[in-house]
PDB file of C-alpha atoms in Angstrom:
ATOM      1  CA  MET A  14      84.755  47.270  28.274  1.00 51.00           C
ATOM      2  CA  THR A  15      81.780  48.147  30.509  1.00 51.00           C
ATOM      3  CA  ARG A  16      80.227  45.421  32.593  1.00 53.00           C
ATOM      4  CA  THR A  17      76.521  45.481  33.513  1.00 50.00           C
ATOM      5  CA  HIS A  18      75.639  44.044  36.831  1.00 51.00           C
ATOM      6  CA  MET A  19      72.196  42.334  37.066  1.00 52.00           C
ATOM      7  CA  ARG A  20      70.429  42.739  40.335  1.00 53.00           C
ATOM      8  CA  PRO A  21      69.008  39.490  41.725  1.00 54.00           C
ATOM      9  CA  VAL A  22      65.212  39.153  41.312  1.00 49.00           C
ATOM     10  CA  PRO A  23      63.389  38.426  44.518  1.00 53.00           C
ATOM     11  CA  PRO A  24      61.712  34.987  44.539  1.00 50.00           C
ATOM     12  CA  ARG A  25      58.177  36.409  44.904  1.00 48.00           C
ATOM     13  CA  LEU A  26      58.618  38.743  41.911  1.00 41.00           C
ATOM     14  CA  ALA A  27      59.993  35.920  39.772  1.00 45.00           C
ATOM     15  CA  LEU A  28      56.920  33.810  40.589  1.00 42.00           C
ATOM     16  CA  ALA A  29      54.595  36.685  39.687  1.00 44.00           C
ATOM     17  CA  LEU A  30      56.311  37.245  36.352  1.00 41.00           C
ATOM     18  CA  THR A  31      56.092  33.537  35.537  1.00 45.00           C
ATOM     19  CA  ALA A  32      52.359  33.469  36.309  1.00 43.00           C
ATOM     20  CA  ALA A  33      51.802  36.542  34.136  1.00 44.00           C
ATOM     21  CA  THR A  34      53.688  34.947  31.276  1.00 44.00           C
ATOM     22  CA  VAL A  35      51.553  31.770  31.469  1.00 40.00           C
ATOM     23  CA  LEU A  36      48.334  33.841  31.564  1.00 41.00           C
ATOM     24  CA  VAL A  37      49.333  35.814  28.457  1.00 41.00           C
ATOM     25  CA  ALA A  38      50.268  32.612  26.618  1.00 42.00           C
ATOM     26  CA  THR A  39      46.951  31.035  27.580  1.00 43.00           C
ATOM     27  CA  ASN A  40      44.990  34.027  26.312  1.00 46.00           C
ATOM     28  CA  LEU A  41      46.907  34.057  23.040  1.00 41.00           C
ATOM     29  CA  CYS A  42      46.324  30.344  22.450  1.00 43.00           C
ATOM     30  CA  GLY A  43      42.687  30.580  23.423  1.00 44.00           C
ATOM     31  CA  ALA A  44      42.087  33.242  20.802  1.00 45.00           C
ATOM     32  CA  THR A  45      42.765  30.701  18.037  1.00 44.00           C
ATOM     33  CA  VAL A  46      40.662  27.782  19.371  1.00 46.00           C
ATOM     34  CA  ALA A  47      37.151  27.342  17.869  1.00 45.00           C
ATOM     35  CA  VAL A  48      34.356  27.108  20.425  1.00 45.00           C
ATOM     36  CA  ALA A  49      31.473  24.691  19.746  1.00 44.00           C
ATOM     37  CA  ASP A  50      28.055  26.320  19.327  1.00 46.00           C
ATOM     38  CA  ASP A  51      25.352  25.090  21.635  1.00 47.00           C
ATOM     39  CA  GLY A  52      22.672  25.816  18.983  1.00 45.00           C
ATOM     40  CA  PRO A  53      21.124  23.375  16.445  1.00 43.00           C
ATOM     41  CA  ASN A  54      23.501  21.687  14.029  1.00 50.00           C
ATOM     42  CA  VAL A  55      22.155  23.164  10.777  1.00 49.00           C
ATOM     43  CA  PRO A  56      23.836  25.264   8.066  1.00 51.00           C
ATOM     44  CA  PRO A  57      23.822  29.023   8.713  1.00 55.00           C
ATOM     45  CA  GLY A  58      20.756  30.711   7.340  1.00 49.00           C
ATOM     46  CA  THR A  59      18.611  27.552   7.485  1.00 48.00           C
ATOM     47  CA  GLU A  60      17.513  27.807  11.070  1.00 55.00           C
ATOM     48  CA  ALA A  61      13.798  27.617  11.738  1.00 53.00           C
ATOM     49  CA  THR A  62      12.112  30.991  12.180  1.00 56.00           C
ATOM     50  CA  ALA A  63       8.725  32.112  13.343  1.00 55.00           C
ATOM     51  CA  SER A  64       8.352  34.643  10.539  1.00 59.00           C
ATOM     52  CA  ALA A  65       5.382  34.499   8.135  1.00 59.00           C
ATOM     53  CA  PRO A  66       5.823  32.674   4.802  1.00 64.00           C
ATOM     54  CA  VAL A  67       6.716  34.587   1.693  1.00 69.00           C
ATOM     55  CA  LYS A  68       3.692  36.312   0.190  1.00 78.00           C
ATOM     56  CA  LEU A  69       2.645  35.210  -3.282  1.00 73.00           C
ATOM     57  CA  ASP A  70       1.360  37.480  -5.970  1.00 79.00           C
ATOM     58  CA  ARG A  71      -2.024  36.081  -6.990  1.00 74.00           C
ATOM     59  CA  ASN A  72      -1.750  37.936 -10.291  1.00 78.00           C
ATOM     60  CA  ASP A  73       1.580  36.358 -11.219  1.00 79.00           C
ATOM     61  CA  PRO A  74       1.079  34.899 -14.735  1.00 75.00           C
ATOM     62  CA  ASP A  75       3.181  31.859 -13.817  1.00 75.00           C
ATOM     63  CA  LEU A  76       0.539  30.898 -11.256  1.00 74.00           C
ATOM     64  CA  LYS A  77      -2.385  31.075 -13.693  1.00 76.00           C
ATOM     65  CA  LEU A  78      -3.732  28.565 -16.193  1.00 75.00           C
ATOM     66  CA  PRO A  79      -2.926  29.383 -19.818  1.00 78.00           C
ATOM     67  CA  ASP A  80      -5.772  30.817 -21.855  1.00 79.00           C
ATOM     68  CA  GLY A  81      -8.241  28.109 -22.832  1.00 80.00           C
ATOM     69  CA  ALA A  82      -6.980  25.606 -20.252  1.00 80.00           C
ATOM     70  CA  THR A  83      -9.337  24.118 -17.690  1.00 82.00           C
ATOM     71  CA  LEU A  84      -8.941  22.045 -14.557  1.00 78.00           C
ATOM     72  CA  ALA A  85      -9.810  18.371 -14.768  1.00 80.00           C
ATOM     73  CA  ALA A  86     -13.078  17.328 -13.203  1.00 82.00           C
ATOM     74  CA  ALA A  87     -12.796  16.489  -9.523  1.00 77.00           C
ATOM     75  CA  LYS A  88     -13.043  12.813  -8.668  1.00 73.00           C
ATOM     76  CA  VAL A  89     -12.900  10.669  -5.569  1.00 68.00           C
ATOM     77  CA  LEU A  90      -9.836   8.457  -5.329  1.00 71.00           C
ATOM     78  CA  ASP A  91     -10.638   4.761  -5.350  1.00 74.00           C
ATOM     79  CA  ILE A  92     -10.555   3.298  -1.855  1.00 82.00           C
ATOM     80  CA  LYS A  93     -10.432  -0.464  -1.362  1.00 82.00           C
ATOM     81  CA  THR A  94     -11.597  -2.248   1.752  1.00 88.00           C
ATOM     82  CA  VAL A  95     -10.846  -5.932   2.256  1.00 87.00           C
ATOM     83  CA  VAL A  96     -12.631  -8.236   4.696  1.00 90.00           C
ATOM     84  CA  GLU A  97     -11.544 -11.849   5.097  1.00 83.00           C
ATOM     85  CA  ASP A  98     -13.137 -14.341   7.438  1.00 80.00           C
ATOM     86  CA  GLN A  99     -10.968 -15.831  10.157  1.00 76.00           C
ATOM     87  CA  SER A 100     -10.497 -19.116   8.319  1.00 78.00           C
ATOM     88  CA  GLY A 101      -9.530 -17.341   5.096  1.00 79.00           C
ATOM     89  CA  ASP A 102     -12.172 -19.322   3.185  1.00 88.00           C
ATOM     90  CA  GLU A 103     -13.946 -16.206   1.929  1.00 91.00           C
ATOM     91  CA  ARG A 104     -12.663 -12.746   1.064  1.00 91.00           C
ATOM     92  CA  ARG A 105     -14.613  -9.615   0.117  1.00 94.00           C
ATOM     93  CA  GLU A 106     -13.130  -6.543  -1.560  1.00 92.00           C
ATOM     94  CA  ASP A 107     -15.079  -3.294  -1.931  1.00 92.00           C
ATOM     95  CA  THR A 108     -14.064  -0.309  -4.026  1.00 90.00           C
ATOM     96  CA  ASN A 109     -15.978   2.780  -5.083  1.00 87.00           C
ATOM     97  CA  SER A 110     -17.096   1.003  -8.234  1.00 89.00           C
ATOM     98  CA  ASP A 111     -17.004  -2.774  -7.660  1.00 93.00           C
ATOM     99  CA  VAL A 112     -17.622  -5.603  -5.218  1.00 95.00           C
ATOM    100  CA  LYS A 113     -15.595  -8.812  -5.411  1.00 95.00           C
ATOM    101  CA  PHE A 114     -15.965 -12.068  -3.535  1.00 96.00           C
ATOM    102  CA  ALA A 115     -13.222 -14.709  -3.574  1.00 95.00           C
ATOM    103  CA  LEU A 116     -14.170 -18.207  -2.402  1.00 96.00           C
ATOM    104  CA  GLN A 117     -11.422 -20.757  -1.865  1.00 94.00           C
ATOM    105  CA  ALA A 118     -11.842 -23.876  -3.958  1.00 94.00           C
ATOM    106  CA  GLU A 119     -11.782 -26.160  -0.898  1.00 92.00           C
ATOM    107  CA  VAL A 120     -14.977 -24.470   0.324  1.00 91.00           C
ATOM    108  CA  LEU A 121     -16.787 -25.197  -2.937  1.00 95.00           C
ATOM    109  CA  PHE A 122     -15.258 -28.351  -4.423  1.00 95.00           C
ATOM    110  CA  GLY A 123     -13.510 -31.584  -3.612  1.00 91.00           C
ATOM    111  CA  LYS A 124      -9.855 -32.034  -4.435  1.00 90.00           C
ATOM    112  CA  ASP A 125      -9.163 -31.714  -8.178  1.00 92.00           C
ATOM    113  CA  SER A 126     -12.923 -31.621  -8.804  1.00 95.00           C
ATOM    114  CA  ALA A 127     -15.446 -29.209 -10.312  1.00 96.00           C
ATOM    115  CA  LYS A 128     -18.417 -30.763  -8.508  1.00 95.00           C
ATOM    116  CA  LEU A 129     -19.912 -28.412  -5.941  1.00 95.00           C
ATOM    117  CA  GLY A 130     -19.956 -29.585  -2.341  1.00 88.00           C
ATOM    118  CA  ALA A 131     -22.920 -29.743   0.032  1.00 82.00           C
ATOM    119  CA  GLN A 132     -22.527 -26.229   1.501  1.00 87.00           C
ATOM    120  CA  ALA A 133     -21.287 -24.507  -1.637  1.00 93.00           C
ATOM    121  CA  LYS A 134     -24.743 -23.545  -2.874  1.00 93.00           C
ATOM    122  CA  ALA A 135     -25.564 -21.698   0.351  1.00 93.00           C
ATOM    123  CA  ARG A 136     -22.424 -19.556   0.056  1.00 94.00           C
ATOM    124  CA  ILE A 137     -23.094 -18.758  -3.595  1.00 96.00           C
ATOM    125  CA  ASN A 138     -26.747 -17.916  -2.869  1.00 96.00           C
ATOM    126  CA  ALA A 139     -25.601 -15.442  -0.199  1.00 95.00           C
ATOM    127  CA  ILE A 140     -23.499 -13.682  -2.834  1.00 96.00           C
ATOM    128  CA  ALA A 141     -26.517 -13.696  -5.166  1.00 97.00           C
ATOM    129  CA  GLU A 142     -28.445 -11.753  -2.523  1.00 96.00           C
ATOM    130  CA  GLU A 143     -25.687  -9.127  -2.432  1.00 96.00           C
ATOM    131  CA  ILE A 144     -25.852  -8.882  -6.224  1.00 97.00           C
ATOM    132  CA  LYS A 145     -29.601  -8.171  -5.940  1.00 96.00           C
ATOM    133  CA  THR A 146     -28.928  -5.543  -3.262  1.00 94.00           C
ATOM    134  CA  GLN A 147     -26.471  -3.762  -5.554  1.00 94.00           C
ATOM    135  CA  ASN A 148     -28.910  -4.137  -8.491  1.00 94.00           C
ATOM    136  CA  ALA A 149     -25.998  -5.340 -10.620  1.00 95.00           C
ATOM    137  CA  THR A 150     -26.624  -6.726 -14.099  1.00 95.00           C
ATOM    138  CA  LYS A 151     -23.049  -7.562 -15.189  1.00 96.00           C
ATOM    139  CA  ILE A 152     -21.448 -10.446 -13.309  1.00 97.00           C
ATOM    140  CA  ARG A 153     -17.919 -11.781 -13.724  1.00 97.00           C
ATOM    141  CA  VAL A 154     -17.117 -15.316 -12.572  1.00 98.00           C
ATOM    142  CA  PHE A 155     -13.410 -16.208 -12.832  1.00 97.00           C
ATOM    143  CA  GLY A 156     -11.747 -19.454 -11.753  1.00 97.00           C
ATOM    144  CA  PHE A 157      -8.102 -19.837 -10.680  1.00 97.00           C
ATOM    145  CA  THR A 158      -5.791 -22.669  -9.581  1.00 96.00           C
ATOM    146  CA  ASP A 159      -2.332 -22.987  -8.061  1.00 95.00           C
ATOM    147  CA  ASN A 160       0.767 -23.886 -10.092  1.00 95.00           C
ATOM    148  CA  LEU A 161       0.794 -27.600  -9.273  1.00 94.00           C
ATOM    149  CA  GLY A 162       0.219 -29.948 -12.195  1.00 92.00           C
ATOM    150  CA  SER A 163       0.241 -28.934 -15.828  1.00 94.00           C
ATOM    151  CA  SER A 164      -0.819 -25.492 -16.934  1.00 94.00           C
ATOM    152  CA  ALA A 165      -3.316 -26.983 -19.409  1.00 96.00           C
ATOM    153  CA  HIS A 166      -5.011 -28.999 -16.650  1.00 96.00           C
ATOM    154  CA  GLY A 167      -5.268 -25.893 -14.475  1.00 96.00           C
ATOM    155  CA  ASP A 168      -6.872 -23.935 -17.313  1.00 97.00           C
ATOM    156  CA  VAL A 169      -9.545 -26.600 -17.826  1.00 97.00           C
ATOM    157  CA  LEU A 170     -10.236 -27.146 -14.128  1.00 97.00           C
ATOM    158  CA  SER A 171     -10.523 -23.428 -13.356  1.00 97.00           C
ATOM    159  CA  ARG A 172     -13.012 -22.953 -16.226  1.00 98.00           C
ATOM    160  CA  GLN A 173     -15.097 -25.929 -15.108  1.00 98.00           C
ATOM    161  CA  ARG A 174     -15.259 -24.548 -11.578  1.00 97.00           C
ATOM    162  CA  ALA A 175     -16.242 -21.103 -12.830  1.00 98.00           C
ATOM    163  CA  ASN A 176     -18.995 -22.703 -14.917  1.00 98.00           C
ATOM    164  CA  ALA A 177     -20.325 -24.561 -11.882  1.00 97.00           C
ATOM    165  CA  VAL A 178     -20.538 -21.384  -9.799  1.00 98.00           C
ATOM    166  CA  HIS A 179     -22.111 -19.527 -12.715  1.00 98.00           C
ATOM    167  CA  GLY A 180     -24.847 -22.170 -12.932  1.00 97.00           C
ATOM    168  CA  VAL A 181     -25.882 -21.659  -9.300  1.00 97.00           C
ATOM    169  CA  LEU A 182     -25.810 -17.862  -9.625  1.00 97.00           C
ATOM    170  CA  GLU A 183     -27.911 -17.928 -12.764  1.00 96.00           C
ATOM    171  CA  GLN A 184     -30.506 -20.105 -11.059  1.00 95.00           C
ATOM    172  CA  ALA A 185     -30.555 -17.962  -7.917  1.00 96.00           C
ATOM    173  CA  LEU A 186     -30.855 -14.638  -9.758  1.00 96.00           C
ATOM    174  CA  ASN A 187     -33.230 -15.890 -12.455  1.00 94.00           C
ATOM    175  CA  ASP A 188     -33.019 -12.576 -14.300  1.00 94.00           C
ATOM    176  CA  SER A 189     -32.761 -12.355 -18.083  1.00 93.00           C
ATOM    177  CA  ASN A 190     -31.303  -8.835 -17.790  1.00 94.00           C
ATOM    178  CA  VAL A 191     -28.192 -10.143 -16.061  1.00 96.00           C
ATOM    179  CA  THR A 192     -25.199 -10.939 -18.272  1.00 97.00           C
ATOM    180  CA  TYR A 193     -22.222 -13.089 -17.280  1.00 97.00           C
ATOM    181  CA  GLU A 194     -18.546 -13.217 -18.158  1.00 97.00           C
ATOM    182  CA  VAL A 195     -17.188 -16.628 -17.213  1.00 97.00           C
ATOM    183  CA  ARG A 196     -13.482 -17.475 -17.550  1.00 97.00           C
ATOM    184  CA  GLY A 197     -10.889 -19.897 -16.292  1.00 97.00           C
ATOM    185  CA  TYR A 198      -7.411 -18.437 -15.805  1.00 96.00           C
ATOM    186  CA  GLY A 199      -5.651 -21.473 -14.353  1.00 96.00           C
ATOM    187  CA  GLU A 200      -2.482 -20.531 -12.498  1.00 96.00           C
ATOM    188  CA  GLN A 201      -2.425 -16.968 -13.858  1.00 95.00           C
ATOM    189  CA  TYR A 202      -2.881 -14.006 -11.496  1.00 94.00           C
ATOM    190  CA  PRO A 203      -1.916 -15.570  -8.140  1.00 94.00           C
ATOM    191  CA  ILE A 204      -2.755 -13.527  -5.054  1.00 91.00           C
ATOM    192  CA  ALA A 205      -0.311 -15.388  -2.777  1.00 92.00           C
ATOM    193  CA  ASP A 206       3.020 -17.216  -2.923  1.00 94.00           C
ATOM    194  CA  ASN A 207       2.752 -20.599  -4.658  1.00 95.00           C
ATOM    195  CA  ALA A 208       5.901 -21.732  -2.822  1.00 95.00           C
ATOM    196  CA  THR A 209       3.860 -22.567   0.296  1.00 95.00           C
ATOM    197  CA  GLU A 210       0.702 -24.632   0.778  1.00 94.00           C
ATOM    198  CA  ALA A 211      -0.953 -21.697   2.535  1.00 91.00           C
ATOM    199  CA  GLY A 212      -0.281 -19.536  -0.515  1.00 92.00           C
ATOM    200  CA  ARG A 213      -1.442 -22.190  -2.967  1.00 94.00           C
ATOM    201  CA  LYS A 214      -4.666 -22.567  -0.998  1.00 93.00           C
ATOM    202  CA  LYS A 215      -5.430 -18.861  -1.467  1.00 92.00           C
ATOM    203  CA  ASN A 216      -4.694 -19.112  -5.191  1.00 95.00           C
ATOM    204  CA  ARG A 217      -7.164 -21.983  -5.682  1.00 96.00           C
ATOM    205  CA  ARG A 218     -10.274 -19.841  -5.798  1.00 96.00           C
ATOM    206  CA  VAL A 219     -13.348 -18.628  -7.687  1.00 97.00           C
ATOM    207  CA  GLU A 220     -13.950 -14.866  -7.845  1.00 97.00           C
ATOM    208  CA  ILE A 221     -17.377 -13.295  -8.335  1.00 97.00           C
ATOM    209  CA  SER A 222     -17.344  -9.578  -9.046  1.00 96.00           C
ATOM    210  CA  PHE A 223     -19.890  -6.998 -10.160  1.00 96.00           C
ATOM    211  CA  PRO A 224     -20.372  -3.215 -10.319  1.00 94.00           C
ATOM    212  CA  ARG A 225     -21.551  -1.473  -7.180  1.00 89.00           C
ATOM    213  CA  GLY A 226     -24.960   0.184  -7.027  1.00 82.00           C
ATOM    214  CA  GLU A 227     -25.828  -0.158 -10.680  1.00 49.00           C
ATOM    215  CA  SER A 228     -29.348   1.072 -11.358  1.00 44.00           C
TER     216      SER A 228
END
């Protein structure tokens, strides 16, 4: 039997071999660790580019109207502007086709009444002047109430109030060419929450509306 004698390894060489072994192990482990990308966190292929958009073929049949088809006539979208005075007693709405004034009932009438108050006529006459400016000949006068009390009572009261406003307008305009649509809607069509007094106050109103610029 042959015996192999191992020569002792000098301490400095043993330390060098150990360091080399650790370095190799570190490199091997590092090769399998994913490194975070410092770029934007988006799926590959979806990054933003500065390249020009894809060109479209103007003769592509899928981009053309079928034979005999036509585009609809161009029209201006309806834009509504709303102006309400600071007290909320009067509100004006303007669209491309109509003008509407909403007067709170407290401005025109006493509580649970259809009798016009002292300053009500002046407010209604001011609206009559706007109707003349717009040269309107079709006037709508609609009355509304809140949801307190019976529905039947609200229907009657709102119609009586609309009639009262209509009477002043008719006298102010004094034009046989003007036609009126007068209705009482009671608690229908609220514009605010009837659960609060502030909301109910807005709902108790008379609306006067007419076409814009009719000539």
